Every structure is written in C-alpha cells, then in structure tokens.
CSV table of C-alpha atoms in Angstrom, one decimal:
chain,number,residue,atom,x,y,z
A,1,UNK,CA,-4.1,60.3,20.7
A,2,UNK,CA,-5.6,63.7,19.2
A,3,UNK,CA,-5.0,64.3,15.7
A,4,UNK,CA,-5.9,67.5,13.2
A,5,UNK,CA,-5.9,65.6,10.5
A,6,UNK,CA,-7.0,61.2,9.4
A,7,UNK,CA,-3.6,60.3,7.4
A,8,UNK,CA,-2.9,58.1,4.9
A,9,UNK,CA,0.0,55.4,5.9
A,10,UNK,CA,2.0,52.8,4.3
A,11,UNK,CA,4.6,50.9,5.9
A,12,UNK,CA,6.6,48.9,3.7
A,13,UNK,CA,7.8,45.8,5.1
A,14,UNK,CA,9.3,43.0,2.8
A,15,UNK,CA,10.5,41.0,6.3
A,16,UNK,CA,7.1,41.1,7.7
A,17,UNK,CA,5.9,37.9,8.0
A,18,UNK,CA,8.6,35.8,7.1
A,19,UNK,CA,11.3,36.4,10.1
A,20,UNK,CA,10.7,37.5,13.5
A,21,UNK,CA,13.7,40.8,14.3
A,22,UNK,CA,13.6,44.0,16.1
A,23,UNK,CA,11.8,46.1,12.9
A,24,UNK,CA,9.2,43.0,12.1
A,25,UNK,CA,8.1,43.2,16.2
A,26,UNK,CA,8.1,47.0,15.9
A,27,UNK,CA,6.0,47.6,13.2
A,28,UNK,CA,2.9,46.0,14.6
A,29,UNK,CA,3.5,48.3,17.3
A,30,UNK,CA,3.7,51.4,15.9
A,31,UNK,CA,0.6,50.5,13.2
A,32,UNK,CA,-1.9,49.5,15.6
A,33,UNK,CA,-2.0,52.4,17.5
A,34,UNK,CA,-1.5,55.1,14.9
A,35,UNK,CA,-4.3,52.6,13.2
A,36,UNK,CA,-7.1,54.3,15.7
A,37,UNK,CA,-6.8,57.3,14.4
A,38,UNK,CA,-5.4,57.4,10.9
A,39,UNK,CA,-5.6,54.8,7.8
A,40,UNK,CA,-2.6,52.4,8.2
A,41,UNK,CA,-1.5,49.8,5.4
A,42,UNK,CA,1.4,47.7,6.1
A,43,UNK,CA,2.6,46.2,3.0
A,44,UNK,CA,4.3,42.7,3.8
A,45,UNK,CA,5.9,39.3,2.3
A,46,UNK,CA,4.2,37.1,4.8
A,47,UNK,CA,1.2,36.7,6.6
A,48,UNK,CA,-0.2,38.4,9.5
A,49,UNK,CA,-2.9,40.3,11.1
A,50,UNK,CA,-3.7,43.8,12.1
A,51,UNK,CA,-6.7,44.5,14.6
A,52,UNK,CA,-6.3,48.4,13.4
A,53,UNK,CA,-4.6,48.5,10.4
A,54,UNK,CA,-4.9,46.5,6.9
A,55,UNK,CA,-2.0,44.3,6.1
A,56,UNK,CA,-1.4,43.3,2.5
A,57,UNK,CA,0.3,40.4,1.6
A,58,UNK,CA,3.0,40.7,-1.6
A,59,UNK,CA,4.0,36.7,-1.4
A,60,UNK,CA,7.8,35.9,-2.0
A,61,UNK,CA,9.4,33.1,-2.8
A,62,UNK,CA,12.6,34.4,-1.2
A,63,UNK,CA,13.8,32.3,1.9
A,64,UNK,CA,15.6,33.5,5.2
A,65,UNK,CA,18.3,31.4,4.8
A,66,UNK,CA,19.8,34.1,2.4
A,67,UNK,CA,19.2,37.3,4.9
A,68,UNK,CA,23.2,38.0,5.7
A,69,UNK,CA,25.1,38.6,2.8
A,70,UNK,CA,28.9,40.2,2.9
A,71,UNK,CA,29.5,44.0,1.9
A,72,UNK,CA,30.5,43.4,-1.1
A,73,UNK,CA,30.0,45.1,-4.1
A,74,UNK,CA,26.8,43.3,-5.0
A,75,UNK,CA,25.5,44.6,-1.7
A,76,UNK,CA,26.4,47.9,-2.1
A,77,UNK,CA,24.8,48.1,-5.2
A,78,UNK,CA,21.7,46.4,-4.1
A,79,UNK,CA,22.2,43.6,-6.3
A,80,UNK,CA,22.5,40.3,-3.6
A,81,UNK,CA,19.7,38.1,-3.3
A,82,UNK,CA,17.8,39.9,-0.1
A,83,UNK,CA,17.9,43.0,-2.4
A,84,UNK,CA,16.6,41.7,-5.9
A,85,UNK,CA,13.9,40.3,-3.8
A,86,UNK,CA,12.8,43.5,-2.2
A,87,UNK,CA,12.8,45.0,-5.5
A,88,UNK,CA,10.6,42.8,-6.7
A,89,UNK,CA,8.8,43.4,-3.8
A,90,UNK,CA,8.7,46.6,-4.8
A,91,UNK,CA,7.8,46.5,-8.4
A,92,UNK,CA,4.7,44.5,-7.3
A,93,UNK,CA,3.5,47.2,-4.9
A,94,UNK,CA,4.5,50.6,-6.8
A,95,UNK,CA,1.2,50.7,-9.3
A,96,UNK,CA,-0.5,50.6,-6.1
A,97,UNK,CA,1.1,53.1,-4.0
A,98,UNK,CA,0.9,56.1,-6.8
A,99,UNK,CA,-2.9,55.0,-7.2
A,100,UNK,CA,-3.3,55.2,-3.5
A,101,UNK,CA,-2.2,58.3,-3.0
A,102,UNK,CA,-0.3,58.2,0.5
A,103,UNK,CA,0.5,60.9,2.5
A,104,UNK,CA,3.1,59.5,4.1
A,105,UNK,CA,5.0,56.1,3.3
A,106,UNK,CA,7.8,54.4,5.4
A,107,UNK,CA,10.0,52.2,3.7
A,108,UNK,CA,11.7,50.0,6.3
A,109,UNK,CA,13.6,48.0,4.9
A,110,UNK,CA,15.7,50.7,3.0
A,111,UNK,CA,17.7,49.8,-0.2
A,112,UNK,CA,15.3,49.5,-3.6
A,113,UNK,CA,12.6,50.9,-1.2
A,114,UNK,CA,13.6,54.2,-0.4
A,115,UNK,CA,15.6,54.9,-4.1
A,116,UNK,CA,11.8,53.2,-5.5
A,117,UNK,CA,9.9,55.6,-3.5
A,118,UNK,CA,11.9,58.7,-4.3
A,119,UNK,CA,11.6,58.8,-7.8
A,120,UNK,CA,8.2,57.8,-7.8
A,121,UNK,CA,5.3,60.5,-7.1
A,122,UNK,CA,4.4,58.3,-3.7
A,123,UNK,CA,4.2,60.4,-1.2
A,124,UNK,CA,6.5,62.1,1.7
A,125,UNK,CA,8.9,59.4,2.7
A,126,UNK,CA,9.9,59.4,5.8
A,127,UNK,CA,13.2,57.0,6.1
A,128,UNK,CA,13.7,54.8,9.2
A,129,UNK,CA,17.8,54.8,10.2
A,130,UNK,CA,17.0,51.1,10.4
A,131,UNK,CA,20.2,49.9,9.2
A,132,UNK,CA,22.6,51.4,11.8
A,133,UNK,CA,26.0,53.5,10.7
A,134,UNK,CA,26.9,52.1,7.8
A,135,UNK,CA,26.2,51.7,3.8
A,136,UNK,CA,22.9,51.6,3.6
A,137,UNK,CA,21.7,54.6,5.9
A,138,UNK,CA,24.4,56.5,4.1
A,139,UNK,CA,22.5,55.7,0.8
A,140,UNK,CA,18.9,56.9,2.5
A,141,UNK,CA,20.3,60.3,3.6
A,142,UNK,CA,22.0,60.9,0.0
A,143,UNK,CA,18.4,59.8,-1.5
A,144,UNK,CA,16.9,63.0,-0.2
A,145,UNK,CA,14.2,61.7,2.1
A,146,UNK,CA,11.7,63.9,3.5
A,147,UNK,CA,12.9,63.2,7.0
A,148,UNK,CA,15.1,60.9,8.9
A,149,UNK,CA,14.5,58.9,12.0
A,150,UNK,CA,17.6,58.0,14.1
A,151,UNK,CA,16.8,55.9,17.1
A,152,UNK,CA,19.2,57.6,19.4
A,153,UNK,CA,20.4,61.4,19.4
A,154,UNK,CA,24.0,59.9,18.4
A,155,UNK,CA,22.6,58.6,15.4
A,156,UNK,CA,20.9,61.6,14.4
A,157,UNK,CA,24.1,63.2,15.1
A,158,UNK,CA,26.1,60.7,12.6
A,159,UNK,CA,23.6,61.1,9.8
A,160,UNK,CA,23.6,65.4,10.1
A,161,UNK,CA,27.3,64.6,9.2
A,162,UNK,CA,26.4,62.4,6.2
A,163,UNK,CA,24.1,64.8,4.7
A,164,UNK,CA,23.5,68.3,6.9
A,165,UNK,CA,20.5,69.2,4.0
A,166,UNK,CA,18.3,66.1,5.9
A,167,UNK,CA,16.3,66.8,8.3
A,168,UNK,CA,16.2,64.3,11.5
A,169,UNK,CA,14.4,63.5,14.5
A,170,UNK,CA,15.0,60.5,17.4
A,171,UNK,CA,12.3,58.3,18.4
A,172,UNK,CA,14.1,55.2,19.7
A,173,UNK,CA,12.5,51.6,19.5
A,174,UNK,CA,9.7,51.0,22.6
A,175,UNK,CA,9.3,47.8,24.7
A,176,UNK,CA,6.1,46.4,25.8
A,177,UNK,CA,6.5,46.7,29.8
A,178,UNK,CA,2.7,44.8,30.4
A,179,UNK,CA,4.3,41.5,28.7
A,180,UNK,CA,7.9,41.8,29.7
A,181,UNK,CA,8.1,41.9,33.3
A,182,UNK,CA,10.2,40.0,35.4
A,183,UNK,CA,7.4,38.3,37.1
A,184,UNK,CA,5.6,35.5,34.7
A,185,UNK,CA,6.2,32.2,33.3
A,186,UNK,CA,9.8,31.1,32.6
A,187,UNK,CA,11.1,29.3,29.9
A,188,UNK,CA,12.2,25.6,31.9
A,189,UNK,CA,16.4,25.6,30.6
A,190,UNK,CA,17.7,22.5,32.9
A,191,UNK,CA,21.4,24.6,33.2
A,192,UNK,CA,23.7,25.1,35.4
A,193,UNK,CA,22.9,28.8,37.0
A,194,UNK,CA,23.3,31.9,36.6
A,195,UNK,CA,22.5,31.7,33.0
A,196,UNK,CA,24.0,34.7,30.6
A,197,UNK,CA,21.3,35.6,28.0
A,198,UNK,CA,21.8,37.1,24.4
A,199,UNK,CA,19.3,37.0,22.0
A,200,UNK,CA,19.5,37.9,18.4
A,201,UNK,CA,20.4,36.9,15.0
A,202,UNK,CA,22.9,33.9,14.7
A,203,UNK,CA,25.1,36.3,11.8
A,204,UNK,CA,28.9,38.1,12.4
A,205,UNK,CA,27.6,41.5,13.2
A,206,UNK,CA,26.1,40.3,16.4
A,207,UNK,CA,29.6,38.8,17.8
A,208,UNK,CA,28.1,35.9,20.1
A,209,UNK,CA,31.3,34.7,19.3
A,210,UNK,CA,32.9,37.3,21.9
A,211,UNK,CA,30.1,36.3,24.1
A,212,UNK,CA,31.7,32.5,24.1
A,213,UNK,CA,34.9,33.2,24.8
A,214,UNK,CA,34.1,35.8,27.6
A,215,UNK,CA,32.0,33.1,29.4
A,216,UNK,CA,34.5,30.7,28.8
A,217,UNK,CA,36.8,32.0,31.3
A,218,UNK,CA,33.8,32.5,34.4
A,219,UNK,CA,34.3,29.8,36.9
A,220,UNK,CA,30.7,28.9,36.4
A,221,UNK,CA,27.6,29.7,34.8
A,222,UNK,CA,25.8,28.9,31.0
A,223,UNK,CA,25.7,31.0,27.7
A,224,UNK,CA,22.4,30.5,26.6
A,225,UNK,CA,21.6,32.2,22.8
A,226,UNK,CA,18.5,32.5,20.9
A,227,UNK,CA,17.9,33.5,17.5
A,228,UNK,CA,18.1,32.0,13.5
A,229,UNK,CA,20.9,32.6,11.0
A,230,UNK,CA,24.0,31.5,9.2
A,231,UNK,CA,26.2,30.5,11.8
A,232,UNK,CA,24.2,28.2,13.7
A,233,UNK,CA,26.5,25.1,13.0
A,234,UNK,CA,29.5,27.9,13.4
A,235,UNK,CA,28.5,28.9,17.2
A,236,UNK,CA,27.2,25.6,18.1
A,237,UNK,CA,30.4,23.7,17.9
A,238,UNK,CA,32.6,26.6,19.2
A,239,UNK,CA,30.0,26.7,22.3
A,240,UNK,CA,29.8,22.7,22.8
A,241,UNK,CA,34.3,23.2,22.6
A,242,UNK,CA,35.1,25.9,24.9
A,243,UNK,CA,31.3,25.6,26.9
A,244,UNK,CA,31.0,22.1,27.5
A,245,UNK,CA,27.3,21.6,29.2
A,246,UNK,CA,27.2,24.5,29.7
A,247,UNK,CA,26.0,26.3,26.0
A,248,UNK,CA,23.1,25.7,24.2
A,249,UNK,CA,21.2,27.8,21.4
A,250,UNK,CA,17.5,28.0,21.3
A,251,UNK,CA,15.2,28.9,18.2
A,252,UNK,CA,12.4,30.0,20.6
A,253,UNK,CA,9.1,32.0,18.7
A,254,UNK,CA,8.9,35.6,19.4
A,255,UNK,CA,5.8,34.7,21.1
A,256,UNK,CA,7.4,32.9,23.6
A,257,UNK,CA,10.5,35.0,24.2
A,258,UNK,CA,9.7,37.0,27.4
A,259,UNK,CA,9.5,33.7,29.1
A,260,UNK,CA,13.3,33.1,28.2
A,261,UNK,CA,14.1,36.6,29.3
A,262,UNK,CA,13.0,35.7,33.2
A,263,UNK,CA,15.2,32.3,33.3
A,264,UNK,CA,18.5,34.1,32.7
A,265,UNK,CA,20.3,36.3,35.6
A,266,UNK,CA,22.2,39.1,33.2
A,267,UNK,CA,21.7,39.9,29.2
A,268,UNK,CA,25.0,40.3,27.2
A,269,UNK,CA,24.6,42.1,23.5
A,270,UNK,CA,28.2,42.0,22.0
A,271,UNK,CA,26.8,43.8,18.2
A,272,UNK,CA,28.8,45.8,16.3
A,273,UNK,CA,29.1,49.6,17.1
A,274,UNK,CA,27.0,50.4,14.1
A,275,UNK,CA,24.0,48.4,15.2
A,276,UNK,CA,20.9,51.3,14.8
A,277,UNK,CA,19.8,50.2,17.8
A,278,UNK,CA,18.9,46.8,19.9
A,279,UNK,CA,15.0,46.1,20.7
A,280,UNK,CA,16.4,43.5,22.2
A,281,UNK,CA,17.9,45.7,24.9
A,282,UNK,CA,14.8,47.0,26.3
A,283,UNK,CA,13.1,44.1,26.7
A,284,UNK,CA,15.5,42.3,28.6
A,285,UNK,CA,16.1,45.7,30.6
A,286,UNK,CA,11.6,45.7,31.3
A,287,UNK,CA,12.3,42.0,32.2
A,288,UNK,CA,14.3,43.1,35.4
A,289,UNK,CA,17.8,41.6,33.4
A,290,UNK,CA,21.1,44.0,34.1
A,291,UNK,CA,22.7,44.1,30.7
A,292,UNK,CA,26.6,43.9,29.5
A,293,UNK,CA,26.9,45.5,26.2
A,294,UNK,CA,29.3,46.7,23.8
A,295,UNK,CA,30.8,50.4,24.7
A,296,UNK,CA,29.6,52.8,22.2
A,297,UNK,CA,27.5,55.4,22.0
A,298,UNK,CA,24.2,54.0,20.9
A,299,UNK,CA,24.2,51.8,23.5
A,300,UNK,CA,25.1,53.9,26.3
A,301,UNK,CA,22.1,55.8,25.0
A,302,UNK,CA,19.6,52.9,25.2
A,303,UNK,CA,21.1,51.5,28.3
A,304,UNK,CA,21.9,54.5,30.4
A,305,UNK,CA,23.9,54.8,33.6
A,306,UNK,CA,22.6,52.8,35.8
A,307,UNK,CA,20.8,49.3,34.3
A,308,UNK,CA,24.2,47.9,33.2
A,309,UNK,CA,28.3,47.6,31.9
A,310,UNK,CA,29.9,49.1,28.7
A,311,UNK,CA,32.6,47.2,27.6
A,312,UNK,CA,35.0,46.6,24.4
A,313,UNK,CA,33.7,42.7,24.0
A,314,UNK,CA,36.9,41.9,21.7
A,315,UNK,CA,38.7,42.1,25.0
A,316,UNK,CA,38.0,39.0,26.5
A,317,UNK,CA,39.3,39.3,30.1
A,318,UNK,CA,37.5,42.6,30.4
A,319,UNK,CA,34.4,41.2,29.0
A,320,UNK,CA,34.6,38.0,31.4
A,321,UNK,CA,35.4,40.2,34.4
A,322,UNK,CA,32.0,43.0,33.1
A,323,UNK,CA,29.8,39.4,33.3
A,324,UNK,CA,31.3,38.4,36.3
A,325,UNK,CA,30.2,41.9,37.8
A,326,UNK,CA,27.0,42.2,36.6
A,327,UNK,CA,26.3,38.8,38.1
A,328,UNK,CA,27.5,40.3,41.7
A,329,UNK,CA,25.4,43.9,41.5
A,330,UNK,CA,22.4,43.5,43.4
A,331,UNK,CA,20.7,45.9,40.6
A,332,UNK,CA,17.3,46.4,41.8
A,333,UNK,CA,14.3,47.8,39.8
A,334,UNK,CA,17.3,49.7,37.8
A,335,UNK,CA,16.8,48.0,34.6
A,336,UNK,CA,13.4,48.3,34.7
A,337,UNK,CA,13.1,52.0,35.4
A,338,UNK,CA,15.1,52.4,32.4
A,339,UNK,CA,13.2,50.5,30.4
A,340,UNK,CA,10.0,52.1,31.2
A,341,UNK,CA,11.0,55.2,29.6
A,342,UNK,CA,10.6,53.4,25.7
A,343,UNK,CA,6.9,53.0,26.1
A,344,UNK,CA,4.8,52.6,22.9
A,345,UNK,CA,2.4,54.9,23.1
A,346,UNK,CA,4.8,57.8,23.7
A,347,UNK,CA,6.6,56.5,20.4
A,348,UNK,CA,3.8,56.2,18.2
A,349,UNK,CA,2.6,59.7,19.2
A,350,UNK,CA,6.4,60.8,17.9
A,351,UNK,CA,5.4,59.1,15.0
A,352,UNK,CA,2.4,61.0,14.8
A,353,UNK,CA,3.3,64.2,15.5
A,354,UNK,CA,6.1,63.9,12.9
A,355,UNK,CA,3.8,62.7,9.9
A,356,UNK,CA,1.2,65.1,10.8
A,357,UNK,CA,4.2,67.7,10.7
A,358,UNK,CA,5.4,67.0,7.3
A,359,UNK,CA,2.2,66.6,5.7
C-alpha cells in the first residue's frame, strides 16, 4: 500500500470489545492494514489486540443486554441507555483526541460521537453510513461531516438526497475469502438436512421471524439461527411451535462462525430494507452458501445477479417457495465469485486513498 503521507487515525469504537457485529469484525480489518503504513488508534470499551495498530481501552460498565432500544423519542434524541453510555464514552476520550491531534477520526458508532467530534477541534471526521437509512445517518449528514461513506452506491444515493452539501464515497464492507471458504471444518449440527442458515442479531430489525414462518411451510429441512439479543426467548418458542425438531438457535463466537457457515445448504437474511449493509452476506456468499434475501436495493447491490433470490420476506408463500428454489439451483462457484469482489485489501486502500484525499 504506497502512501504520500504517515496519517494520524482514530477509530472510535464504543462496541469494540464487548459484542461481536458486522462493524466490531470490520474494524480490525480495516486498522491492521492501514496500521503498516500510517499510525492507527482504535479507541474501544472492551478488550482486544492489534498486531498494527494501538487499541485503547475506555472500560464501560454498560451491558449488551440493553443494545436494541425502540425509536422513540429518547432515541432520537440520543438519550436511551446505549447512547448515554457512548457519551460517556466519549467524554472520557475527548481531552485526548484534541491533545492528539488526529488527522483524521472515524466515529463508528455515530450518535454523541459524530455531534462530539464536530464541535470539537478533532480532526476531519469522516462519518461511516453505519446505521443504514434511517434516523441516525440522517443526523450524521445534517452534522456536516467532512465526508460520508455509504457501503453501496444506493446508499450514497439516499444520503445526497438528505443533504446534497455532503460529500460521499462507497466502499462496501469486505469478507475474508482465506477463512471463509466452503472447504474446512464444519460446525457438527445433528439436524435434519438441508439446513437454512441466518445469522445475525436476535432483535425486530432482522425479521428471523419471517424466516420461521417461511420455513415452516417447506416439506422438510431446519432453520438454524445464530446470534445474541432480546428476542431470544421470543424466537425460540415461536421456532420450537411452528419448527418442531427442526429449529434451533446457536450463540456460536465469531471465531468459530465460518465453521457454521459450511454445515448449512442456503443463507436467508430477512433485515429490514434500511439495513446499511449485511457483512454477514459476504461471508456466507465466500463460504460457497446461495443466499435468499430481502428485495431492496442494498441488497441487490451486495448480492448481485447471479449468487442468489430477492424476495419481499413478509410474503410468506413467496419467501417459502424463494427457499425452496435456492435449495434446487445447483449454484456453482456463483456465490463465491461474488464474494471475491469485497476483498480487504482493496477496501482499506479506499480507505486510504480517501483520508489521504481529505487531509
């Protein structure tokens, strides 16, 4: 990676540490390569290590079990629980990042980090379209950010609508294609086959809900989710009801989680249409899965033509008959291919050239 210049970076990362979600496995990512050639500090609640960047530790006494909270007014105004504690967060950190004199800092967990960072002297701030289409991107193109990332070209397209003054880029999300492959160790599920796959967090805006009742109505096969969150209990008894033996939810470590990718035979992602984006996507995709997500834009950009099925998942007969046919396409190295394209090397050096460009 050839630079003109050795920047200065801070990535600002309450989650870091604590909970393991698309942004908390990016990060890492992105810092350690960018960390060869410029100095990289990633500012975090929980532990961790960087082999070529610094991580500093800001310790919390906030807990997961609070992460979803409704759109209410307290949300919007940053006032829930999740939000006071990234503000304090925040507060701890900000005597440190006008001493250090950044040349660039990335608050990616938007919310009382970017409106923190933009009236304070810290740096450019480059603002991450993190959140999807919805309240709080809105709130990070009205703050005036130096730049906005949008993982997909409809995104960008969304936010020049918010705010035309912003000025926006794409670099989507990358996927490790050396650890997720379809050849490897699997993750030993004693279900009935083929096993349907979606993995993300147990909370309303991913719909695994949509995912039940689709599967419900195939003559065979087992819904297998994995991830942490609210609705747990919620998903567990509606599975165990309409999916008798034939459900289950794991809690499997991040660590562990291309091995659960190579048991299943398609990946469903029901999320809602303003979801920035879906990690999860590509690694199921570089893990040789065909994938049966919801139809809208973003998605179709991630996904492509050829690696999977768009459909409306509130539409359960469509939804069971998209599942049923991804399960009959013999889809090849499709997936795969697709999934190559998000490499992370050729997103950190977007990165790169866009900090380099603003500074």
């Amino acid at each position: 990676m050839e630079t003109k210049k050795r920047l200065k970076i801070a990535f600002l990362s309450f989650y870091s540490g604590i909970i393991e979600r698309g942004v908390e496995t990016l990060i890492p990512e992105i810092a350690e390569r960018l960390g060869k050639n410029h100095e990289v500090v990633v500012y975090q609640a929980g532990p961790g290590y960087g082999k070529n960047y610094k991580i500093v530790q800001i310790p919390t006494s906030w807990k997961p079990d609070t992460l979803q909270e409704p759109l209410n007014l307290k949300r919007r105004l940053f006032l829930d629980n999740s939000s006071l504690a990234v503000m304090e967060f925040m507060r701890k950190i900000l005597p440190t990042l006008k001493k250090e004199k950044f040349d660039v800092v990335v608050p990616w967990n938007n919310g009382w980090q970017t409106i923190l960072c933009r009236f304070n002297n810290v740096g450019k701030v480059v603002s991450i379209g993190q959140s999807g289409l919805g309240w709080d991107d809105r709130v990070n193109l009205w703050l005036f950010p130096d730049y906005f990332v949008g993982f997909t070209k409809s995104q960008c397209e969304w936010a020049n609508r918010i705010n035309p003054l912003v000025k926006t880029v794409t670099i989507p999300n990358g996927v490790d294609t050396i650890r997720f492959t379809p050849q490897g160790e699997k993750l030993k599920i004693n279900f009935a086959t083929p096993i349907i796959l979606c993995v993300a967090a147990l909370v309303p805006i991913k719909r695994q809900k949509l995912a039940i009742k689709a599967v419900s109505l195939l003559k065979k096969g087992s819904l297998v989710l994995v991830g942490r969150g609210e609705m747990k209990d919620e998903l567990q008894k509606m599975g165990d009801q309409l999916l008798p033996g034939r459900f289950k939810i794991l809690e499997s470590a991040y660590k562990d989680i291309d091995k659960v990718y190579r048991t299943a035979d398609v990946f469903t992602f029901p999320t809602s249409a303003w979801e920035s984006f879906g990690l999860v996507l590509l690694e199921a995709m570089a893990s040789g899965l065909p994938v049966v997500a919801n139809d809208d834009p973003i998605r179709r950009d991630i996904v492509g033509g050829g690696s999977g099925l768009f459909v409306n998942p509130e539409h359960t007969k469509e939804y069971a008959q998209a599942l049923q046919k991804a399960l009959d396409i013999d889809w090849g190295v499709k997936p795969r291919e697709q999934a190559s394209k998000f490499s992370w090397d050729e997103i950190a050096k977007k990165y790169e050239q866009l900090f380099l460009k603003i500074v």
